[in-house]
mmCIF file of C-alpha atoms and ligand atoms in Angstrom:
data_model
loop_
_atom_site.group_PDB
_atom_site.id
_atom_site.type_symbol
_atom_site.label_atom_id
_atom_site.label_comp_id
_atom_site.label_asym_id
_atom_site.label_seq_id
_atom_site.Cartn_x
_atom_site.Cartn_y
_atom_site.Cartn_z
ATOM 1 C CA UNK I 1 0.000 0.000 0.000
ATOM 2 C CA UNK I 2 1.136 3.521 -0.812
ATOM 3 C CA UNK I 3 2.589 5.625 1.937
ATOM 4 C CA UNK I 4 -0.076 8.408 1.278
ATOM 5 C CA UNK I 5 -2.812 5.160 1.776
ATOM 6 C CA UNK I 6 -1.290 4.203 4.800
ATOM 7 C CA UNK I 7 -1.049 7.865 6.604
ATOM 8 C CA UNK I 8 -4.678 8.208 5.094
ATOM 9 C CA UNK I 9 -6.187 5.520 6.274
ATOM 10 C CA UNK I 10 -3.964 5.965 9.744
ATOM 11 C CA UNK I 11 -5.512 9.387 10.344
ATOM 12 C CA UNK I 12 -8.759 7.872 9.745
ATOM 13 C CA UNK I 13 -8.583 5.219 11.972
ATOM 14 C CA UNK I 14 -7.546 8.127 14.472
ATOM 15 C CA UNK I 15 -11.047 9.933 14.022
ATOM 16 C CA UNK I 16 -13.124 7.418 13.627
ATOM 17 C CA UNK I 17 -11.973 6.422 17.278
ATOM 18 C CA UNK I 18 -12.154 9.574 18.644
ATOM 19 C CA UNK I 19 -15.327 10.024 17.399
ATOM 20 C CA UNK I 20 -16.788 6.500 19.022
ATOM 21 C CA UNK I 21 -15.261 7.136 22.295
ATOM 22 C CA UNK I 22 -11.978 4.827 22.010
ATOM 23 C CA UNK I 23 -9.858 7.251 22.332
ATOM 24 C CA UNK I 24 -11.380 8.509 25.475
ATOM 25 C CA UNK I 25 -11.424 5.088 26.806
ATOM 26 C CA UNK I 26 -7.602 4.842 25.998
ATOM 27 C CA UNK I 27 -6.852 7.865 28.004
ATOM 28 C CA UNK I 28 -8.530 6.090 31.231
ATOM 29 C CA UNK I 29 -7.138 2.972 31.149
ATOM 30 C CA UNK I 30 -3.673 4.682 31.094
ATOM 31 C CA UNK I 31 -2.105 3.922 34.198
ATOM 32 C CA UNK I 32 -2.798 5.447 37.265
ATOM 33 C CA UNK I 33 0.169 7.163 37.843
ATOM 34 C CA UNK I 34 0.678 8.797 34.896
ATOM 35 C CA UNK I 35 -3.030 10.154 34.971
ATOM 36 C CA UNK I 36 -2.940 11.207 38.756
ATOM 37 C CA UNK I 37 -0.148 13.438 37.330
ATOM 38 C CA UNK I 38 -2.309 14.715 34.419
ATOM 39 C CA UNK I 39 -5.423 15.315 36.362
ATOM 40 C CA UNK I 40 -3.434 16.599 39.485
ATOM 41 C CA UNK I 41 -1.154 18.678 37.932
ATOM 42 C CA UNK I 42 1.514 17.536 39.752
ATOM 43 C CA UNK I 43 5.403 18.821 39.565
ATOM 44 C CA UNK I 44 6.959 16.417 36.265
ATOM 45 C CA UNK I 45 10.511 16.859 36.123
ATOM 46 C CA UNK I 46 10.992 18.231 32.623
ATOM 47 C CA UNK I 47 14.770 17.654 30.890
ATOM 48 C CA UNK I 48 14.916 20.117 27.333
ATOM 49 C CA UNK I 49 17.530 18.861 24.665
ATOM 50 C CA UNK I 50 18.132 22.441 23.377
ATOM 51 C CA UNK I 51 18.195 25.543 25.180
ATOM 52 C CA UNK I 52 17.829 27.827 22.920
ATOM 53 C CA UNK I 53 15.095 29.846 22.218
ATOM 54 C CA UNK I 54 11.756 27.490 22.012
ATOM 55 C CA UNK I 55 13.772 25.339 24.703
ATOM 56 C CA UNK I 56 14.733 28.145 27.585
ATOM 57 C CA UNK I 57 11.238 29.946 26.462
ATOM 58 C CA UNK I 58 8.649 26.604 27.233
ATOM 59 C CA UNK I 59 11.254 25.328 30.059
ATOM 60 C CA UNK I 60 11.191 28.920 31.302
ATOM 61 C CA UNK I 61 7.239 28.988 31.874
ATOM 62 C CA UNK I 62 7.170 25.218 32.854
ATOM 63 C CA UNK I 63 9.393 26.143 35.337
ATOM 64 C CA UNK I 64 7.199 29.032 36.454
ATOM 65 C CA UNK I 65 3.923 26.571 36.183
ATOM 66 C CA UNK I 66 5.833 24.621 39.084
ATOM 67 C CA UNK I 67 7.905 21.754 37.387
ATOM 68 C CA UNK I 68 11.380 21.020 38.015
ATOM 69 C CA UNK I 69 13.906 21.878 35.207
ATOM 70 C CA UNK I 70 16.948 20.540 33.655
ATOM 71 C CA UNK I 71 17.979 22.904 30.698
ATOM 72 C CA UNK I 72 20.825 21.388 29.164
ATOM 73 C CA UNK I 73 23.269 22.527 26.629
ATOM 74 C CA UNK I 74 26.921 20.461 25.128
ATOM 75 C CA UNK I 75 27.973 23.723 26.978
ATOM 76 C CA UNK I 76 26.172 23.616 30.483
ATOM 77 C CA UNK I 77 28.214 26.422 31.690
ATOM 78 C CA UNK I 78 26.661 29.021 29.294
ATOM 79 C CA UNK I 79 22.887 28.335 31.011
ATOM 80 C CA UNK I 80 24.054 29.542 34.151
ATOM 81 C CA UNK I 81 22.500 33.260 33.818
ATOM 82 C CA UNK I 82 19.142 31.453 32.623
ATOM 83 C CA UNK I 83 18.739 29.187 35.475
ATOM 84 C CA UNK I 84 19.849 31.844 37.881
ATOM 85 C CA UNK I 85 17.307 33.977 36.543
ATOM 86 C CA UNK I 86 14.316 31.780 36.778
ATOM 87 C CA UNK I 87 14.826 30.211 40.230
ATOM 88 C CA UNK I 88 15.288 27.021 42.457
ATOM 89 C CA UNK I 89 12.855 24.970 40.276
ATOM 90 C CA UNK I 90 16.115 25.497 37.335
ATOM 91 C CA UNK I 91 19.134 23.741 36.548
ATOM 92 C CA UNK I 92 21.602 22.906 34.109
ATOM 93 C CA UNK I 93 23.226 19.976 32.468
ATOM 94 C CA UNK I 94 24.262 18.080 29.354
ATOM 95 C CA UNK I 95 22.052 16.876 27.439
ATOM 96 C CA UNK I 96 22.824 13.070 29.179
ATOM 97 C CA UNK I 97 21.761 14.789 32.356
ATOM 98 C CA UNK I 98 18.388 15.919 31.307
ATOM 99 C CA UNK I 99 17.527 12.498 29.800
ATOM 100 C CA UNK I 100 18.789 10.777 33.401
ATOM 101 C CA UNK I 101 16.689 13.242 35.427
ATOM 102 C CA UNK I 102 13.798 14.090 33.544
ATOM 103 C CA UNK I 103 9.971 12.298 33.442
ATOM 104 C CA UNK I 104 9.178 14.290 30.393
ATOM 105 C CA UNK I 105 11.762 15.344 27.870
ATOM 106 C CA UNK I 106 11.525 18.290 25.562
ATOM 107 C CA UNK I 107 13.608 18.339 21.993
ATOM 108 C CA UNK I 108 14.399 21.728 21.161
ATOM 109 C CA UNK I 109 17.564 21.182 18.754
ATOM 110 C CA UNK I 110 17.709 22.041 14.634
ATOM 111 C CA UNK I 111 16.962 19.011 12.887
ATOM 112 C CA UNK I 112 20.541 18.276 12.117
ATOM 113 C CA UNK I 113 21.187 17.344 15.546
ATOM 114 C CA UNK I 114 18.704 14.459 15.754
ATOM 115 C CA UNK I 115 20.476 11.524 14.418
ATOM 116 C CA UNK I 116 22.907 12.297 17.044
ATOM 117 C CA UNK I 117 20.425 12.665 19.612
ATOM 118 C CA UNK I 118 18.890 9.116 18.113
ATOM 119 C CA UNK I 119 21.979 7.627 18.282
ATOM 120 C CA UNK I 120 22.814 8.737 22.124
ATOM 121 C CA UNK I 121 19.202 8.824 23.819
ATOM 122 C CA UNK I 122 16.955 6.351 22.039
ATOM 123 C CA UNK I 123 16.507 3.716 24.322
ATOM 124 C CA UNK I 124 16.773 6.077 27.611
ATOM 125 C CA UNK I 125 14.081 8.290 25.984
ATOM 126 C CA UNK I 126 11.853 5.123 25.136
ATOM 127 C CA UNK I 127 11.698 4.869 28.756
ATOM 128 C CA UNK I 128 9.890 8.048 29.220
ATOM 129 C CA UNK I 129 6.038 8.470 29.731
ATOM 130 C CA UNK I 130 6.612 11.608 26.426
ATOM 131 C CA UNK I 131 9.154 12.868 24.663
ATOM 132 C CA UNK I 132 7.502 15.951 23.513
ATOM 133 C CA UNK I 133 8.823 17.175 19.456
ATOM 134 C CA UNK I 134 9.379 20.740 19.081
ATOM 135 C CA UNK I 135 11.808 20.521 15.820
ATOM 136 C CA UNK I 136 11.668 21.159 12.629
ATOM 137 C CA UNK I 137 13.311 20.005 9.926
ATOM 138 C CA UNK I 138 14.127 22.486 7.639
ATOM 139 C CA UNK I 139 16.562 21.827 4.410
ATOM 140 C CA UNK I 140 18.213 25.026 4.290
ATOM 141 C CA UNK I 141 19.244 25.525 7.816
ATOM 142 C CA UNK I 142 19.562 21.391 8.222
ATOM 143 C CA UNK I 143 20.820 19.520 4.936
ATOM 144 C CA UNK I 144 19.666 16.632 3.734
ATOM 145 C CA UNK I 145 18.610 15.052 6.918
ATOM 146 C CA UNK I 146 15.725 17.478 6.873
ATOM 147 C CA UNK I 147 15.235 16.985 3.445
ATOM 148 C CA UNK I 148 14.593 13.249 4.161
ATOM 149 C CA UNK I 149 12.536 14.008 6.958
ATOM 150 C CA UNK I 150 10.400 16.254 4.865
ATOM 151 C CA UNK I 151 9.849 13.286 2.610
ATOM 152 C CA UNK I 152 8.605 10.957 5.466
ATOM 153 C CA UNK I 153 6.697 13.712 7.287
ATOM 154 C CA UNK I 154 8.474 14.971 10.212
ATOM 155 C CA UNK I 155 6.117 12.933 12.435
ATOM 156 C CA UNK I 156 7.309 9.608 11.046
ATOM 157 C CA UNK I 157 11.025 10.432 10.572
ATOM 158 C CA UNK I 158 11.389 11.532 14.120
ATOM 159 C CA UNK I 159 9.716 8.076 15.276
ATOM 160 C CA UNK I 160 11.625 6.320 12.943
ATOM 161 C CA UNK I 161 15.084 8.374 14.692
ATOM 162 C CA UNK I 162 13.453 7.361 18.242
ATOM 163 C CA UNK I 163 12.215 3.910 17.907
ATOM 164 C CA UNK I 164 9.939 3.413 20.813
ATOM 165 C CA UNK I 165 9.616 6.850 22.259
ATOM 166 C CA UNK I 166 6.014 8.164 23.486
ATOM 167 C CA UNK I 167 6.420 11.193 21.248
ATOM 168 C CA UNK I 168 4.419 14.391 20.577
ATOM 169 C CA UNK I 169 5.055 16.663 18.343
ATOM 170 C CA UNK I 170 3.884 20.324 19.524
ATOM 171 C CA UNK I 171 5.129 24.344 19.796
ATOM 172 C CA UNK I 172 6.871 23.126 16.198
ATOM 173 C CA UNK I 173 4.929 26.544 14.512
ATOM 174 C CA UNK I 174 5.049 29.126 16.901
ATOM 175 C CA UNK I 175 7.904 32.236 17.653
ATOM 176 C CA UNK I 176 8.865 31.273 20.437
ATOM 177 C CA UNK I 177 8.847 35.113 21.511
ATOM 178 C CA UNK I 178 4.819 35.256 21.324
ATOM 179 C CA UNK I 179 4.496 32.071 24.113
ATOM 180 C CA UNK I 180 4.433 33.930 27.431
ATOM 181 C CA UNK I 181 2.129 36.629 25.935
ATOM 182 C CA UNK I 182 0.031 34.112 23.983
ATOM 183 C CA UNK I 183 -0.188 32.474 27.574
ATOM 184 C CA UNK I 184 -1.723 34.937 28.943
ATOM 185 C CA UNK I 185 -4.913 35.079 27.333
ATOM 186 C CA UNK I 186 -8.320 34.850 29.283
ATOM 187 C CA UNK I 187 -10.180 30.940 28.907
ATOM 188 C CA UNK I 188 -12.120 31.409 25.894
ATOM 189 C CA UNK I 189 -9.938 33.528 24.330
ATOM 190 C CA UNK I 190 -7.326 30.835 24.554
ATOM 191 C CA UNK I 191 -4.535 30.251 21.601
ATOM 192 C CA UNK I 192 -5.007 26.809 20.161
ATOM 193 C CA UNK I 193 -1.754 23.800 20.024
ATOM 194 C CA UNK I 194 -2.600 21.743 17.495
ATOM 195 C CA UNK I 195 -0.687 18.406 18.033
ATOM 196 C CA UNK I 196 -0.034 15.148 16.715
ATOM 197 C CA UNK I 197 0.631 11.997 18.552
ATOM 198 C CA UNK I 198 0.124 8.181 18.437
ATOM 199 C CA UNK I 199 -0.046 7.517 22.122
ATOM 200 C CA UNK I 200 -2.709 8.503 24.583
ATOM 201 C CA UNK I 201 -1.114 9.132 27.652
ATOM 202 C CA UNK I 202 1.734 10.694 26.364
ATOM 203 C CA UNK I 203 -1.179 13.301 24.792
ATOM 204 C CA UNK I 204 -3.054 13.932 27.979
ATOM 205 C CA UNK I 205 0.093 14.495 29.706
ATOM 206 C CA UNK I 206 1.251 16.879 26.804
ATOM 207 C CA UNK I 207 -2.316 18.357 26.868
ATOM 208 C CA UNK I 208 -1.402 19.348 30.587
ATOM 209 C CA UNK I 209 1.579 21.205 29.887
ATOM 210 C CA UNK I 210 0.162 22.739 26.885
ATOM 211 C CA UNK I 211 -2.656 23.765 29.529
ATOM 212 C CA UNK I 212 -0.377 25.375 32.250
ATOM 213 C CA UNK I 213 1.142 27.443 30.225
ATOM 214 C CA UNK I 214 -2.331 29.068 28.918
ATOM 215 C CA UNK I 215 -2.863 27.602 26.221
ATOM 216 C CA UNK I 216 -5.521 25.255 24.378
ATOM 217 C CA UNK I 217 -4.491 22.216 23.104
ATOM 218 C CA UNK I 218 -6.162 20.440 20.159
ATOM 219 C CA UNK I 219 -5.035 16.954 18.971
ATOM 220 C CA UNK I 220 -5.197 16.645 15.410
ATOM 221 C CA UNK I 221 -4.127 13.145 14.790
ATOM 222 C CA UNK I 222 -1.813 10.601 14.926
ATOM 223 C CA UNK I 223 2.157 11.388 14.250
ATOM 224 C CA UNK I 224 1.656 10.955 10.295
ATOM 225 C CA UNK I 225 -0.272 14.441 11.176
ATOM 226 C CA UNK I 226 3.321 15.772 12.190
ATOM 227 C CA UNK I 227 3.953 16.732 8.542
ATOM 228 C CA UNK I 228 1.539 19.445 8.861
ATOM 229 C CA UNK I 229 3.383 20.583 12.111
ATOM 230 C CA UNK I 230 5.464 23.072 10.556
ATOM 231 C CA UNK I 231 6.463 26.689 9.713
ATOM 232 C CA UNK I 232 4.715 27.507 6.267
ATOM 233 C CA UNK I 233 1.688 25.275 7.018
ATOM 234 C CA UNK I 234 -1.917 26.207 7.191
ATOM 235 C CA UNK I 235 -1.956 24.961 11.039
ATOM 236 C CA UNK I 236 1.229 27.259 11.497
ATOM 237 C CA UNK I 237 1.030 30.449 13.621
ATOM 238 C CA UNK I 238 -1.912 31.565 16.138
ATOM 239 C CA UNK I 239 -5.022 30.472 15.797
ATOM 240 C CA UNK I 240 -7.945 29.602 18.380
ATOM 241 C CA UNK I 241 -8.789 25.801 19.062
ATOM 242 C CA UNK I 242 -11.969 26.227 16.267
ATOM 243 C CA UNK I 243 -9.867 27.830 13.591
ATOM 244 C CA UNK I 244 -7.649 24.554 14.130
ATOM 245 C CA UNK I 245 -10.317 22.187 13.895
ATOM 246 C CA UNK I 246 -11.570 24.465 10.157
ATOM 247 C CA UNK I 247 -7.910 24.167 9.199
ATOM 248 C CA UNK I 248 -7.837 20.443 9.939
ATOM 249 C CA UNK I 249 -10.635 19.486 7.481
ATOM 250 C CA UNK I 250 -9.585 21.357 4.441
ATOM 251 C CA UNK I 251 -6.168 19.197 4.717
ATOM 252 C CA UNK I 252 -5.627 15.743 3.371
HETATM 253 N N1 LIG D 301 12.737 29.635 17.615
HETATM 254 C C1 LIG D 301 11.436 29.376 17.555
HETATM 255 O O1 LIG D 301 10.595 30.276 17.733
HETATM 256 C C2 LIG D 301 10.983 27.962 17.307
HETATM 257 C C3 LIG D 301 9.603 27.698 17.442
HETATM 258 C C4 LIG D 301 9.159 26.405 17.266
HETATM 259 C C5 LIG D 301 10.050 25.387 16.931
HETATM 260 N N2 LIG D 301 11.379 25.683 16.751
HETATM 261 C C6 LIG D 301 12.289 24.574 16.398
HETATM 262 O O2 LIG D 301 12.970 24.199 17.584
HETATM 263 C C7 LIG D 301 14.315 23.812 17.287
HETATM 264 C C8 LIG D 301 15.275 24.725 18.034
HETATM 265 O O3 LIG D 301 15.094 26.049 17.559
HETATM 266 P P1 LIG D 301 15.676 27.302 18.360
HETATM 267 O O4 LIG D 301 15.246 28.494 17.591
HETATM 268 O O5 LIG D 301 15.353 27.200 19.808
HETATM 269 O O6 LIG D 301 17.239 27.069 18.143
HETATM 270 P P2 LIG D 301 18.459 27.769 18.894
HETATM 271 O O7 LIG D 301 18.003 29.021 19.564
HETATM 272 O O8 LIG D 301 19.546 27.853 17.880
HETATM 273 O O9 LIG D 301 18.868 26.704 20.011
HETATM 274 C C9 LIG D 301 19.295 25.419 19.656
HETATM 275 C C10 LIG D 301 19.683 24.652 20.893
HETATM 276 O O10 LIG D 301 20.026 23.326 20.488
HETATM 277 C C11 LIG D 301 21.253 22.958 21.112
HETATM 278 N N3 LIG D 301 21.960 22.020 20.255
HETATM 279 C C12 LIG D 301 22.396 22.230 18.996
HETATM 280 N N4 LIG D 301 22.982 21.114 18.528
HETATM 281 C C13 LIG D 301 22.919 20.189 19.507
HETATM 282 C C14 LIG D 301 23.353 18.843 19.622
HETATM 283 N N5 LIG D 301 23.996 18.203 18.617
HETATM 284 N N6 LIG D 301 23.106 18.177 20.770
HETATM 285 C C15 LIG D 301 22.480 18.794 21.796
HETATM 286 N N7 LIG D 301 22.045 20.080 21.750
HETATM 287 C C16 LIG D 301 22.274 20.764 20.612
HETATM 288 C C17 LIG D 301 21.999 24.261 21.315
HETATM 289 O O11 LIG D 301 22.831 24.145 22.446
HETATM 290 P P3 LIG D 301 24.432 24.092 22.400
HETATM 291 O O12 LIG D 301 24.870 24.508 21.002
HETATM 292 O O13 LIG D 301 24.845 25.054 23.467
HETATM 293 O O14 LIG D 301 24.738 22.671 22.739
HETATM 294 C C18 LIG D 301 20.865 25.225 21.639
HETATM 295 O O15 LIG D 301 20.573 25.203 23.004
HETATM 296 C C19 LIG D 301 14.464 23.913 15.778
HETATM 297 O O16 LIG D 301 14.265 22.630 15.201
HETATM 298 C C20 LIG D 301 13.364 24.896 15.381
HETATM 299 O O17 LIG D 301 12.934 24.720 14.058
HETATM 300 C C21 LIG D 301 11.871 26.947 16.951
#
């Protein structure tokens, strides 16, 4: 079968449960744990690959939402004004140290660095309950990885560099200077987060964070989705949750 078949008749399958209540009945048979911390809100240690500016800016206000932060860097050192600015809840490390101390991990590095990351983290960050996607691949900046990624959809080629990771791909289409202030809007008012993911519980607990930093999240399929997770897409920039959901169904 085709690839465009397959991702077709993947993001049906997606809707169709959705829409009969399977997906619903996923999220509550997800372990207990894991949804005590989704429903709760409790602190999830949160390790970013990438501290740059999408990784300092969403560790920044999960820090400030209450979670415990590793922000790492190859050069740890440098991070020492940004953790010293936010607070206790802030650290710094390597990246190795954010994947050993975090629950959730954030990737927040240009494209090109994610074979590497693949090849270092894979099986630690299959371990996690979500490894949350914020990169793009983009050919220019990244080479031909990103050109091969583009090809696959960036949903698939980052599962395909991760085999076994919980992953979500979210924030990929949004300045990362417009978060805190898009955060801040009144409920109702809220900026949507469209997002694409194949597992449930890594999506609820996603759909948390998204949450407690002020913002709306809105699922929009499984990871073959991910393609449309980028800069230059219909879905990319502000929109609210319903202005997702239009998007969504003019797309194939
Ligand atoms: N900027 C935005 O508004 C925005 C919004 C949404 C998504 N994105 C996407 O998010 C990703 C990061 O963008 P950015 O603008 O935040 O980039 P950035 O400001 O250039 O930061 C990149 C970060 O990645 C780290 N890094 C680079 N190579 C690495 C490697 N091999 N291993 C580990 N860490 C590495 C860098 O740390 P060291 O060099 O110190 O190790 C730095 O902290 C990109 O894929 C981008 O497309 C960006």
């Amino acid at each position: 079968m085709a690839q465009d078949q397959l991702i077709d008749r993947g993001r049906r399958d997606f809707f169709r449960m959705a829409a009969s209540g399977t997906a619903l009945l996923a999220l509550a048979a997800t372990p207990l744990a894991a949804l005590a911390q989704t429903t709760s809100g409790a602190p999830l240690k949160i390790g970013t690959i990438g501290a740059g500016r999408i990784g300092s800016t969403l560790g920044t206000l999960w820090a400030k939402a209450g979670h415990p932060v590793m922000f790492s860097s190859r050069h740890p050192e440098e991070l020492k004004g940004l953790v010293d600015g936010i607070g206790p809840l802030a650290r710094a490390g390597t990246p190795a140290e954010a994947v050993a101390f975090a629950d959730i991990v954030l990737l927040a590095v240009p494209y090109r660095a994610m074979p590497q990351i693949g090849h270092d983290f894979a099986h630690d960050l299959a371990a996690k309950a979500l490894v949350l996607d914020a990169t793009n691949p983009m050919a220019r900046r990244d080479g031909e990885v990103a050109v091969q990624a583009r090809e696959k959809g960036a949903g698939v080629a980052a599962a395909e560099l991760l085999p076994g990771a919980h992953l979500v791909r979210a924030f990929n289409a949004i300045g990362s200077a417009r978060l805190p202030e898009d955060g801040k809007r009144p409920q109702g008012e809220r900026i949507g987060m469209p997002m694409a993911g194949d597992d449930a519980k890594a999506l609820a607990l996603a759909s948390n964070l998204v949450r407690e930093i002020g913002l709306e999240p809105v699922v929009v399929g499984p990871l073959t989705m991910g393609k449309y997770l980028l800069p230059g897409t219909p879905l990319a920039g502000e929109h609210t949750p319903e202005q997702i959901r239009e998007i969504l169904a003019t797309l194939k």
